[in-house]
Amino acid sequence: MSLDKIGIAKRIAQEVQDGTYINLGIGIPTLVANFIPDNINVVLQSENGLLGIGPFPEEEEVDADLINAGKQTVTTMAGSSLFSSAESFAMIRGGHVDLTILGAMEVSENGDIANWKIPGKMVKGMGGAMDLVASAENIIVAMQHCSRSGDSKLLKECTLPITGIRCVKKIVTDLAVMDVLPEGGFKLIERAPGVSVEEIEAATEGKLIIEGEIPEMQID
């Protein structure tokens, strides 16, 4: 059984390391804030000018002035700070964000990412993605393995406009967890509960590297 968006976010939360500064992109990545383990102390950054994002608010906690980059209302942690977008991007471009978690439309076997534009469709802009993928040391992508039409989104080469090249380190999809190897290729690390290796192979256009037995993801 493939994972839903919550399952993907829960699995990515397992990758979070204590004491790190993390930027969460729009979409599935914003859900990760709800599943960071209690024994892990991290600082979540939003490029619209917030350091110290907490979980999504309960109805009685909603403050319309506190939003993330996806315009969703959020809470703040003790010690959080608010600042301008210019200062936020200075943090990003200065290399002060340890981990970026992004959504993607396509990822290539070399770690290229396309996540900001579909030709012919109106978009407001690329947002902060290009700065984030050029600056963060570690980039994890949260995405669906295939498009709604059933086409693989893990490709030999991206077909959509590129956001960044050779930058993605790990991918968590509804079917699998994969590392992107420096020499190219998706190395299969884990599979979603009930999903076979053969299903993952069939859904992956790019080079898929399989070594030994592939365990199922362990998600609470």
mmCIF file of N, CA, C and O in Angstrom, residues 4-5 32 54 72 77 82 86 100-102 108 137-138 140 142 147-148 152 154 163 168 179 207 215:
data_model
loop_
_atom_site.group_PDB
_atom_site.id
_atom_site.type_symbol
_atom_site.label_atom_id
_atom_site.label_comp_id
_atom_site.label_asym_id
_atom_site.label_seq_id
_atom_site.Cartn_x
_atom_site.Cartn_y
_atom_site.Cartn_z
ATOM 1 N N ASP A 4 0.295 7.880 2.009
ATOM 2 C CA ASP A 4 -0.367 9.143 1.716
ATOM 3 C C ASP A 4 0.592 10.275 2.098
ATOM 4 O O ASP A 4 1.740 10.037 2.503
ATOM 5 N N LYS A 5 0.146 11.512 1.978
ATOM 6 C CA LYS A 5 1.026 12.646 2.257
ATOM 7 C C LYS A 5 1.502 12.653 3.709
ATOM 8 O O LYS A 5 2.644 13.000 3.993
ATOM 9 N N VAL A 32 5.839 18.067 7.816
ATOM 10 C CA VAL A 32 6.905 17.463 8.615
ATOM 11 C C VAL A 32 6.974 18.081 10.006
ATOM 12 O O VAL A 32 7.300 17.405 10.989
ATOM 13 N N GLY A 54 6.406 26.304 14.775
ATOM 14 C CA GLY A 54 5.870 25.183 15.528
ATOM 15 C C GLY A 54 4.883 24.394 14.689
ATOM 16 O O GLY A 54 4.754 24.613 13.478
ATOM 17 N N GLN A 72 -0.021 29.155 4.951
ATOM 18 C CA GLN A 72 -0.761 28.384 5.951
ATOM 19 C C GLN A 72 -0.477 28.979 7.324
ATOM 20 O O GLN A 72 0.657 29.381 7.621
ATOM 21 N N MET A 77 7.528 28.667 18.161
ATOM 22 C CA MET A 77 8.144 28.037 19.327
ATOM 23 C C MET A 77 8.736 29.112 20.232
ATOM 24 O O MET A 77 8.956 30.260 19.809
ATOM 25 N N LEU A 82 10.815 36.972 14.114
ATOM 26 C CA LEU A 82 10.222 37.395 12.847
ATOM 27 C C LEU A 82 11.114 38.474 12.233
ATOM 28 O O LEU A 82 11.659 39.325 12.948
ATOM 29 N N ALA A 86 14.206 39.736 3.114
ATOM 30 C CA ALA A 86 15.599 39.975 2.732
ATOM 31 C C ALA A 86 16.555 39.320 3.719
ATOM 32 O O ALA A 86 17.542 38.676 3.325
ATOM 33 N N THR A 100 17.133 21.332 3.656
ATOM 34 C CA THR A 100 15.956 21.829 2.954
ATOM 35 C C THR A 100 15.107 20.637 2.525
ATOM 36 O O THR A 100 15.631 19.669 1.959
ATOM 37 N N ILE A 101 13.810 20.716 2.811
ATOM 38 C CA ILE A 101 12.869 19.671 2.398
ATOM 39 C C ILE A 101 11.910 20.304 1.401
ATOM 40 O O ILE A 101 11.203 21.264 1.725
ATOM 41 N N LEU A 102 11.903 19.790 0.171
ATOM 42 C CA LEU A 102 11.152 20.385 -0.934
ATOM 43 C C LEU A 102 10.233 19.368 -1.588
ATOM 44 O O LEU A 102 10.494 18.164 -1.561
ATOM 45 N N SER A 108 15.903 13.994 -11.532
ATOM 46 C CA SER A 108 16.682 13.140 -12.425
ATOM 47 C C SER A 108 17.612 12.242 -11.620
ATOM 48 O O SER A 108 17.892 12.499 -10.442
ATOM 49 N N GLU A 137 23.164 22.327 2.484
ATOM 50 C CA GLU A 137 24.083 21.195 2.398
ATOM 51 C C GLU A 137 23.349 19.894 2.096
ATOM 52 O O GLU A 137 23.889 19.003 1.450
ATOM 53 N N ASN A 138 22.126 19.791 2.574
ATOM 54 C CA ASN A 138 21.377 18.541 2.438
ATOM 55 C C ASN A 138 19.974 18.858 1.932
ATOM 56 O O ASN A 138 19.291 19.713 2.495
ATOM 57 N N ILE A 140 16.323 17.058 0.803
ATOM 58 C CA ILE A 140 15.437 15.900 0.721
ATOM 59 C C ILE A 140 14.187 16.308 -0.036
ATOM 60 O O ILE A 140 13.601 17.353 0.237
ATOM 61 N N ALA A 142 10.276 15.471 -1.122
ATOM 62 C CA ALA A 142 9.040 14.764 -0.801
ATOM 63 C C ALA A 142 8.135 14.846 -2.022
ATOM 64 O O ALA A 142 7.807 15.942 -2.469
ATOM 65 N N SER A 147 3.102 10.619 -11.777
ATOM 66 C CA SER A 147 2.113 11.656 -12.021
ATOM 67 C C SER A 147 0.706 11.054 -11.997
ATOM 68 O O SER A 147 0.542 9.830 -11.941
ATOM 69 N N ARG A 148 -0.291 11.908 -12.065
ATOM 70 C CA ARG A 148 -1.675 11.422 -12.074
ATOM 71 C C ARG A 148 -1.965 10.540 -13.280
ATOM 72 O O ARG A 148 -2.839 9.671 -13.249
ATOM 73 N N SER A 152 6.298 8.105 -14.636
ATOM 74 C CA SER A 152 7.313 8.254 -13.597
ATOM 75 C C SER A 152 7.765 9.697 -13.484
ATOM 76 O O SER A 152 7.901 10.413 -14.484
ATOM 77 N N LEU A 154 10.579 10.139 -11.560
ATOM 78 C CA LEU A 154 11.995 9.898 -11.277
ATOM 79 C C LEU A 154 12.643 9.461 -12.581
ATOM 80 O O LEU A 154 12.504 8.319 -13.013
ATOM 81 N N THR A 163 15.230 23.614 -11.587
ATOM 82 C CA THR A 163 15.390 24.494 -10.438
ATOM 83 C C THR A 163 16.839 24.481 -9.959
ATOM 84 O O THR A 163 17.397 25.518 -9.596
ATOM 85 N N VAL A 168 19.939 17.162 -5.160
ATOM 86 C CA VAL A 168 19.085 16.320 -4.320
ATOM 87 C C VAL A 168 19.900 15.165 -3.747
ATOM 88 O O VAL A 168 20.624 14.474 -4.474
ATOM 89 N N ASP A 179 18.287 7.100 -1.993
ATOM 90 C CA ASP A 179 19.397 8.044 -2.005
ATOM 91 C C ASP A 179 19.778 8.314 -3.456
ATOM 92 O O ASP A 179 19.730 7.404 -4.299
ATOM 93 N N LYS A 207 17.723 5.306 -13.522
ATOM 94 C CA LYS A 207 18.500 4.147 -13.072
ATOM 95 C C LYS A 207 18.218 3.860 -11.605
ATOM 96 O O LYS A 207 18.464 4.697 -10.733
ATOM 97 N N PRO A 215 14.241 -3.388 3.038
ATOM 98 C CA PRO A 215 13.267 -3.429 4.135
ATOM 99 C C PRO A 215 12.089 -2.491 3.902
ATOM 100 O O PRO A 215 12.191 -1.535 3.117
#
